PDB file of C-alpha atoms in Angstrom:
ATOM      1  CA  MET K 268       0.000   0.000   0.000  1.00 54.00           C
ATOM      2  CA  SER K 269       1.442   3.377  -1.027  1.00 53.00           C
ATOM      3  CA  ARG K 270       2.034   6.216   1.427  1.00 51.00           C
ATOM      4  CA  LEU K 271      -0.648   8.297  -0.365  1.00 45.00           C
ATOM      5  CA  THR K 272      -3.222   5.527   0.081  1.00 48.00           C
ATOM      6  CA  ILE K 273      -2.348   5.145   3.750  1.00 45.00           C
ATOM      7  CA  LEU K 274      -2.668   8.915   4.231  1.00 37.00           C
ATOM      8  CA  CYS K 275      -6.083   9.046   2.559  1.00 43.00           C
ATOM      9  CA  VAL K 276      -7.380   6.099   4.573  1.00 45.00           C
ATOM     10  CA  THR K 277      -6.155   7.701   7.808  1.00 38.00           C
ATOM     11  CA  LEU K 278      -7.706  11.081   7.007  1.00 36.00           C
ATOM     12  CA  ALA K 279     -10.949   9.491   5.862  1.00 42.00           C
ATOM     13  CA  ALA K 280     -11.238   7.590   9.120  1.00 43.00           C
ATOM     14  CA  GLY K 281     -10.630  10.730  11.181  1.00 41.00           C
ATOM     15  CA  ALA K 282     -12.527  13.426   9.293  1.00 39.00           C
ATOM     16  CA  GLY K 283     -13.985  11.986   6.105  1.00 42.00           C
ATOM     17  CA  ILE K 284     -11.766  14.237   3.956  1.00 40.00           C
ATOM     18  CA  CYS K 285     -10.849  12.038   0.994  1.00 43.00           C
ATOM     19  CA  PRO K 286     -14.200  10.411   0.133  1.00 47.00           C
ATOM     20  CA  ALA K 287     -16.382  13.395   1.102  1.00 54.00           C
ATOM     21  CA  GLN K 288     -14.552  16.097  -0.774  1.00 75.00           C
ATOM     22  CA  ARG K 289     -16.784  17.917  -3.268  1.00 88.00           C
ATOM     23  CA  TRP K 290     -16.143  21.027  -5.316  1.00 95.00           C
ATOM     24  CA  GLU K 291     -18.374  23.938  -6.298  1.00 97.00           C
ATOM     25  CA  PHE K 292     -17.826  26.643  -8.911  1.00 98.00           C
ATOM     26  CA  GLY K 293     -20.182  29.574  -9.280  1.00 98.00           C
ATOM     27  CA  GLY K 294     -20.914  33.243  -9.643  1.00 99.00           C
ATOM     28  CA  VAL K 295     -22.296  35.882  -7.281  1.00 99.00           C
ATOM     29  CA  GLY K 296     -23.647  39.400  -7.594  1.00 99.00           C
ATOM     30  CA  GLY K 297     -25.139  42.029  -5.339  1.00 99.00           C
ATOM     31  CA  ALA K 298     -24.628  45.393  -3.681  1.00 99.00           C
ATOM     32  CA  ALA K 299     -22.159  46.920  -1.222  1.00 99.00           C
ATOM     33  CA  VAL K 300     -22.722  49.683   1.329  1.00 98.00           C
ATOM     34  CA  PHE K 301     -19.626  51.264   2.883  1.00 97.00           C
ATOM     35  CA  ARG K 302     -19.300  52.665   6.376  1.00 96.00           C
ATOM     36  CA  PRO K 303     -16.916  55.632   6.005  1.00 94.00           C
ATOM     37  CA  ALA K 304     -13.876  56.740   7.966  1.00 95.00           C
ATOM     38  CA  GLU K 305     -13.522  60.278   9.332  1.00 95.00           C
ATOM     39  CA  ALA K 306     -11.416  63.033   7.779  1.00 97.00           C
ATOM     40  CA  ALA K 307     -10.563  65.822  10.218  1.00 97.00           C
ATOM     41  CA  ALA K 308      -8.612  69.081  10.251  1.00 96.00           C
ATOM     42  CA  GLY K 309      -9.127  71.018  13.454  1.00 93.00           C
ATOM     43  CA  SER K 310     -12.865  71.365  14.023  1.00 93.00           C
ATOM     44  CA  ALA K 311     -13.732  70.542  10.385  1.00 95.00           C
ATOM     45  CA  THR K 312     -14.752  66.950   9.673  1.00 96.00           C
ATOM     46  CA  ALA K 313     -16.122  64.896   6.782  1.00 97.00           C
ATOM     47  CA  ASP K 314     -17.049  61.324   5.984  1.00 96.00           C
ATOM     48  CA  ALA K 315     -14.364  59.790   3.762  1.00 97.00           C
ATOM     49  CA  GLY K 316     -14.884  56.579   1.848  1.00 97.00           C
ATOM     50  CA  PHE K 317     -16.926  55.078  -0.947  1.00 98.00           C
ATOM     51  CA  ALA K 318     -20.518  55.397  -2.092  1.00 97.00           C
ATOM     52  CA  SER K 319     -22.835  52.401  -2.311  1.00 98.00           C
ATOM     53  CA  GLY K 320     -22.294  50.355  -5.449  1.00 98.00           C
ATOM     54  CA  TYR K 321     -22.631  47.004  -7.149  1.00 98.00           C
ATOM     55  CA  VAL K 322     -20.374  43.958  -6.982  1.00 99.00           C
ATOM     56  CA  PHE K 323     -20.062  40.661  -8.827  1.00 98.00           C
ATOM     57  CA  GLY K 324     -17.567  37.826  -8.994  1.00 99.00           C
ATOM     58  CA  VAL K 325     -16.754  34.123  -9.077  1.00 99.00           C
ATOM     59  CA  TYR K 326     -15.786  31.525  -6.493  1.00 99.00           C
ATOM     60  CA  LEU K 327     -14.346  28.021  -6.276  1.00 98.00           C
ATOM     61  CA  GLY K 328     -14.995  26.033  -3.125  1.00 97.00           C
ATOM     62  CA  ASN K 329     -14.807  22.566  -1.674  1.00 95.00           C
ATOM     63  CA  ASN K 330     -16.113  20.603   1.298  1.00 92.00           C
ATOM     64  CA  VAL K 331     -13.350  18.728   3.105  1.00 90.00           C
ATOM     65  CA  ASN K 332     -15.942  16.915   5.227  1.00 93.00           C
ATOM     66  CA  ASN K 333     -19.665  17.156   5.951  1.00 94.00           C
ATOM     67  CA  TYR K 334     -19.435  20.500   7.734  1.00 96.00           C
ATOM     68  CA  ILE K 335     -16.122  22.233   6.972  1.00 97.00           C
ATOM     69  CA  GLY K 336     -15.209  23.781   3.638  1.00 97.00           C
ATOM     70  CA  GLY K 337     -13.241  26.547   2.009  1.00 97.00           C
ATOM     71  CA  GLU K 338     -13.652  28.999  -0.871  1.00 98.00           C
ATOM     72  CA  VAL K 339     -11.354  31.168  -2.923  1.00 99.00           C
ATOM     73  CA  ARG K 340     -13.145  34.167  -4.414  1.00 99.00           C
ATOM     74  CA  TYR K 341     -12.641  37.121  -6.749  1.00 99.00           C
ATOM     75  CA  LEU K 342     -14.962  40.155  -6.623  1.00 99.00           C
ATOM     76  CA  TYR K 343     -15.180  43.245  -8.810  1.00 99.00           C
ATOM     77  CA  GLY K 344     -16.864  46.260  -7.245  1.00 99.00           C
ATOM     78  CA  ARG K 345     -17.962  49.600  -8.657  1.00 98.00           C
ATOM     79  CA  SER K 346     -18.207  52.307  -5.971  1.00 98.00           C
ATOM     80  CA  ASP K 347     -17.442  56.023  -6.278  1.00 97.00           C
ATOM     81  CA  LEU K 348     -14.850  57.700  -4.062  1.00 98.00           C
ATOM     82  CA  GLN K 349     -16.562  60.183  -1.778  1.00 97.00           C
ATOM     83  CA  LEU K 350     -15.979  63.001   0.707  1.00 97.00           C
ATOM     84  CA  LYS K 351     -19.109  64.369   2.369  1.00 97.00           C
ATOM     85  CA  SER K 352     -19.817  66.984   5.029  1.00 96.00           C
ATOM     86  CA  GLY K 353     -23.322  68.407   5.303  1.00 94.00           C
ATOM     87  CA  ALA K 354     -24.366  69.733   1.887  1.00 95.00           C
ATOM     88  CA  ALA K 355     -20.773  69.724   0.584  1.00 96.00           C
ATOM     89  CA  LYS K 356     -19.758  66.659  -1.374  1.00 96.00           C
ATOM     90  CA  ALA K 357     -16.890  65.541  -3.613  1.00 97.00           C
ATOM     91  CA  THR K 358     -17.054  62.382  -5.733  1.00 97.00           C
ATOM     92  CA  MET K 359     -14.952  60.515  -8.277  1.00 98.00           C
ATOM     93  CA  SER K 360     -15.657  57.237 -10.048  1.00 98.00           C
ATOM     94  CA  GLY K 361     -13.813  54.263  -8.609  1.00 98.00           C
ATOM     95  CA  VAL K 362     -13.538  50.487  -8.591  1.00 98.00           C
ATOM     96  CA  ASN K 363     -12.161  47.796  -6.331  1.00 99.00           C
ATOM     97  CA  HIS K 364     -10.870  44.275  -6.905  1.00 99.00           C
ATOM     98  CA  THR K 365     -10.878  41.708  -4.090  1.00 99.00           C
ATOM     99  CA  ALA K 366      -9.254  38.266  -3.887  1.00 99.00           C
ATOM    100  CA  HIS K 367      -9.663  36.262  -0.687  1.00 98.00           C
ATOM    101  CA  TYR K 368      -9.969  32.809   0.856  1.00 99.00           C
ATOM    102  CA  ASP K 369     -12.580  31.903   3.471  1.00 99.00           C
ATOM    103  CA  VAL K 370     -13.195  28.937   5.747  1.00 98.00           C
ATOM    104  CA  LEU K 371     -16.873  27.930   5.809  1.00 98.00           C
ATOM    105  CA  VAL K 372     -18.613  26.099   8.650  1.00 98.00           C
ATOM    106  CA  HIS K 373     -21.948  24.568   7.637  1.00 98.00           C
ATOM    107  CA  PHE K 374     -24.798  23.597   9.947  1.00 98.00           C
ATOM    108  CA  ALA K 375     -26.172  20.805   7.738  1.00 97.00           C
ATOM    109  CA  LYS K 376     -24.741  17.983   5.633  1.00 94.00           C
ATOM    110  CA  PRO K 377     -24.072  18.394   1.873  1.00 91.00           C
ATOM    111  CA  ASP K 378     -27.205  16.466   0.865  1.00 91.00           C
ATOM    112  CA  ALA K 379     -29.511  18.663   2.981  1.00 95.00           C
ATOM    113  CA  PRO K 380     -31.939  20.835   0.974  1.00 97.00           C
ATOM    114  CA  VAL K 381     -30.921  23.940   2.972  1.00 98.00           C
ATOM    115  CA  ARG K 382     -27.404  24.534   4.401  1.00 97.00           C
ATOM    116  CA  PRO K 383     -26.851  27.590   6.615  1.00 99.00           C
ATOM    117  CA  PHE K 384     -23.197  28.570   7.022  1.00 99.00           C
ATOM    118  CA  VAL K 385     -20.822  31.089   8.546  1.00 99.00           C
ATOM    119  CA  ALA K 386     -17.589  32.190   6.872  1.00 99.00           C
ATOM    120  CA  ALA K 387     -14.393  34.005   7.804  1.00 99.00           C
ATOM    121  CA  GLY K 388     -11.120  34.637   6.024  1.00 98.00           C
ATOM    122  CA  GLY K 389      -8.905  37.215   4.417  1.00 98.00           C
ATOM    123  CA  GLY K 390      -7.022  38.359   1.363  1.00 99.00           C
ATOM    124  CA  MET K 391      -6.210  41.559  -0.509  1.00 99.00           C
ATOM    125  CA  ARG K 392      -8.273  44.394  -2.005  1.00 99.00           C
ATOM    126  CA  LEU K 393      -7.157  46.854  -4.693  1.00 99.00           C
ATOM    127  CA  TYR K 394      -8.771  50.302  -4.532  1.00 98.00           C
ATOM    128  CA  GLN K 395      -8.617  52.489  -7.654  1.00 98.00           C
ATOM    129  CA  GLY K 396      -9.753  55.992  -8.480  1.00 98.00           C
ATOM    130  CA  THR K 397     -10.763  55.954 -12.140  1.00 97.00           C
ATOM    131  CA  GLY K 398     -12.155  59.456 -12.678  1.00 92.00           C
ATOM    132  CA  ALA K 399     -10.427  62.723 -13.495  1.00 88.00           C
ATOM    133  CA  GLU K 400      -8.847  64.694 -10.671  1.00 89.00           C
ATOM    134  CA  ARG K 401     -10.283  68.198 -10.183  1.00 87.00           C
ATOM    135  CA  ALA K 402      -8.190  71.313  -9.652  1.00 84.00           C
ATOM    136  CA  ALA K 403     -10.892  72.855  -7.442  1.00 90.00           C
ATOM    137  CA  GLN K 404     -12.403  70.025  -5.423  1.00 95.00           C
ATOM    138  CA  PRO K 405     -14.977  70.530  -2.646  1.00 96.00           C
ATOM    139  CA  LEU K 406     -13.649  69.734   0.839  1.00 97.00           C
ATOM    140  CA  ALA K 407     -10.051  69.916  -0.409  1.00 96.00           C
ATOM    141  CA  ASN K 408      -9.049  71.182   3.039  1.00 95.00           C
ATOM    142  CA  LEU K 409      -9.836  67.692   4.363  1.00 97.00           C
ATOM    143  CA  GLY K 410      -8.950  65.262   1.591  1.00 96.00           C
ATOM    144  CA  LEU K 411      -8.169  64.788  -2.082  1.00 97.00           C
ATOM    145  CA  LEU K 412      -9.745  62.203  -4.382  1.00 98.00           C
ATOM    146  CA  THR K 413      -6.941  60.857  -6.561  1.00 97.00           C
ATOM    147  CA  HIS K 414      -6.460  58.796  -9.697  1.00 95.00           C
ATOM    148  CA  ALA K 415      -4.347  56.275  -7.779  1.00 97.00           C
ATOM    149  CA  SER K 416      -4.298  52.552  -6.988  1.00 98.00           C
ATOM    150  CA  GLN K 417      -3.537  50.940  -3.648  1.00 98.00           C
ATOM    151  CA  TRP K 418      -3.581  47.397  -2.274  1.00 98.00           C
ATOM    152  CA  LYS K 419      -4.842  46.818   1.255  1.00 98.00           C
ATOM    153  CA  PRO K 420      -5.285  43.631   3.318  1.00 99.00           C
ATOM    154  CA  VAL K 421      -8.912  42.641   3.738  1.00 99.00           C
ATOM    155  CA  VAL K 422     -10.686  40.656   6.457  1.00 99.00           C
ATOM    156  CA  SER K 423     -13.928  38.928   5.477  1.00 98.00           C
ATOM    157  CA  PHE K 424     -16.623  37.484   7.722  1.00 98.00           C
ATOM    158  CA  GLY K 425     -20.324  36.784   7.487  1.00 98.00           C
ATOM    159  CA  GLY K 426     -22.791  34.042   6.748  1.00 98.00           C
ATOM    160  CA  GLY K 427     -25.598  32.866   4.554  1.00 99.00           C
ATOM    161  CA  VAL K 428     -27.583  29.927   3.291  1.00 99.00           C
ATOM    162  CA  LYS K 429     -27.246  27.501   0.376  1.00 98.00           C
ATOM    163  CA  VAL K 430     -30.328  25.936  -1.226  1.00 98.00           C
ATOM    164  CA  ARG K 431     -29.878  22.692  -3.123  1.00 95.00           C
ATOM    165  CA  LEU K 432     -31.542  22.535  -6.545  1.00 94.00           C
ATOM    166  CA  GLY K 433     -30.476  19.000  -7.434  1.00 89.00           C
ATOM    167  CA  ALA K 434     -27.400  16.842  -7.557  1.00 89.00           C
ATOM    168  CA  HIS K 435     -25.269  19.495  -9.262  1.00 94.00           C
ATOM    169  CA  ALA K 436     -26.834  22.913  -8.671  1.00 96.00           C
ATOM    170  CA  SER K 437     -27.074  25.241  -5.700  1.00 96.00           C
ATOM    171  CA  LEU K 438     -28.458  28.714  -5.008  1.00 98.00           C
ATOM    172  CA  ARG K 439     -27.057  30.925  -2.238  1.00 99.00           C
ATOM    173  CA  ALA K 440     -27.760  34.157  -0.403  1.00 99.00           C
ATOM    174  CA  GLU K 441     -25.161  35.652   1.915  1.00 99.00           C
ATOM    175  CA  PHE K 442     -24.052  38.756   3.745  1.00 99.00           C
ATOM    176  CA  ARG K 443     -20.384  39.698   4.214  1.00 98.00           C
ATOM    177  CA  ASP K 444     -18.487  42.491   5.905  1.00 98.00           C
ATOM    178  CA  TYR K 445     -15.181  43.320   4.213  1.00 98.00           C
ATOM    179  CA  LEU K 446     -12.849  45.324   6.469  1.00 98.00           C
ATOM    180  CA  THR K 447      -9.719  47.091   5.228  1.00 98.00           C
ATOM    181  CA  PRO K 448      -7.371  49.795   6.478  1.00 97.00           C
ATOM    182  CA  PHE K 449      -8.148  53.120   4.833  1.00 97.00           C
ATOM    183  CA  PRO K 450      -6.561  53.573   1.344  1.00 98.00           C
ATOM    184  CA  GLU K 451      -4.816  56.867   2.101  1.00 97.00           C
ATOM    185  CA  LYS K 452      -3.220  57.121  -1.356  1.00 97.00           C
ATOM    186  CA  VAL K 453      -6.570  56.888  -3.162  1.00 98.00           C
ATOM    187  CA  ILE K 454      -8.350  59.322  -0.823  1.00 98.00           C
ATOM    188  CA  ALA K 455      -5.412  61.332   0.446  1.00 97.00           C
ATOM    189  CA  PRO K 456      -5.641  63.460   3.596  1.00 97.00           C
ATOM    190  CA  ALA K 457      -4.976  67.142   2.942  1.00 96.00           C
ATOM    191  CA  PRO K 458      -1.968  68.831   4.571  1.00 94.00           C
ATOM    192  CA  ARG K 459      -2.639  69.190   8.330  1.00 93.00           C
ATOM    193  CA  ALA K 460      -5.605  66.812   8.028  1.00 96.00           C
ATOM    194  CA  SER K 461      -5.931  63.173   9.015  1.00 97.00           C
ATOM    195  CA  ILE K 462      -8.203  60.303   8.036  1.00 95.00           C
ATOM    196  CA  LYS K 463      -8.811  57.716  10.739  1.00 89.00           C
ATOM    197  CA  GLY K 464     -10.687  54.458  10.843  1.00 88.00           C
ATOM    198  CA  TRP K 465     -11.205  51.290   8.853  1.00 93.00           C
ATOM    199  CA  LEU K 466     -13.551  50.863   5.919  1.00 95.00           C
ATOM    200  CA  HIS K 467     -16.445  48.419   6.270  1.00 96.00           C
ATOM    201  CA  GLY K 468     -17.835  47.131   2.974  1.00 97.00           C
ATOM    202  CA  MET K 469     -21.130  45.518   4.002  1.00 98.00           C
ATOM    203  CA  THR K 470     -22.094  43.351   1.052  1.00 99.00           C
ATOM    204  CA  ALA K 471     -25.240  41.380   0.186  1.00 99.00           C
ATOM    205  CA  LEU K 472     -24.702  38.691  -2.448  1.00 99.00           C
ATOM    206  CA  PHE K 473     -26.819  36.179  -4.353  1.00 99.00           C
ATOM    207  CA  GLY K 474     -25.372  33.417  -6.485  1.00 98.00           C
ATOM    208  CA  ILE K 475     -25.665  30.102  -8.262  1.00 98.00           C
ATOM    209  CA  GLY K 476     -23.129  27.299  -8.303  1.00 98.00           C
ATOM    210  CA  TYR K 477     -22.352  24.010 -10.018  1.00 97.00           C
ATOM    211  CA  VAL K 478     -21.412  21.157  -7.672  1.00 95.00           C
ATOM    212  CA  PHE K 479     -19.116  18.393  -8.909  1.00 93.00           C
TER     213      PHE K 479
END
């Protein structure tokens, strides 16, 4: 008996990994709402961050046993850069790209018609300003919206439910919070100003997957 066979038999006996492993590939889409950080210079303050926008992407996941799985995911998001204080507002078009891996814990077996789950993981997010910079921008005393790109680490957590449609199809609905440090090169604090806080990208997603 080969070492690989012995390893698989051992793992299968302990956690059901080898025989129970199943894969799923699918797509998701939805909307993201961002909780802003605060830009401040003396007594002047403004919300700094991103406007609500849409998001879509793809994922590849597997179940290593009846309850534990993992997913690698790519998401594309369209959300405008934004500074806002009272009636004053500055905006610029922007996008973000996110790649991350999550561990999923399910509360039902793979053959159950409905599988609630929680998920947590991390990866990287690229923020980009894609619009034209303005010479006279509102709230320029607090921050500047720039045509720049910046990678930031991202933490992902949330949960949802999968609905089985047959042997090879699955629908899902989920909610995630994506947390990143503030991208200070994309929305740059003005001289003598500061921008503090993390960005929360609260995201609702719906998707369909193929199980194999």
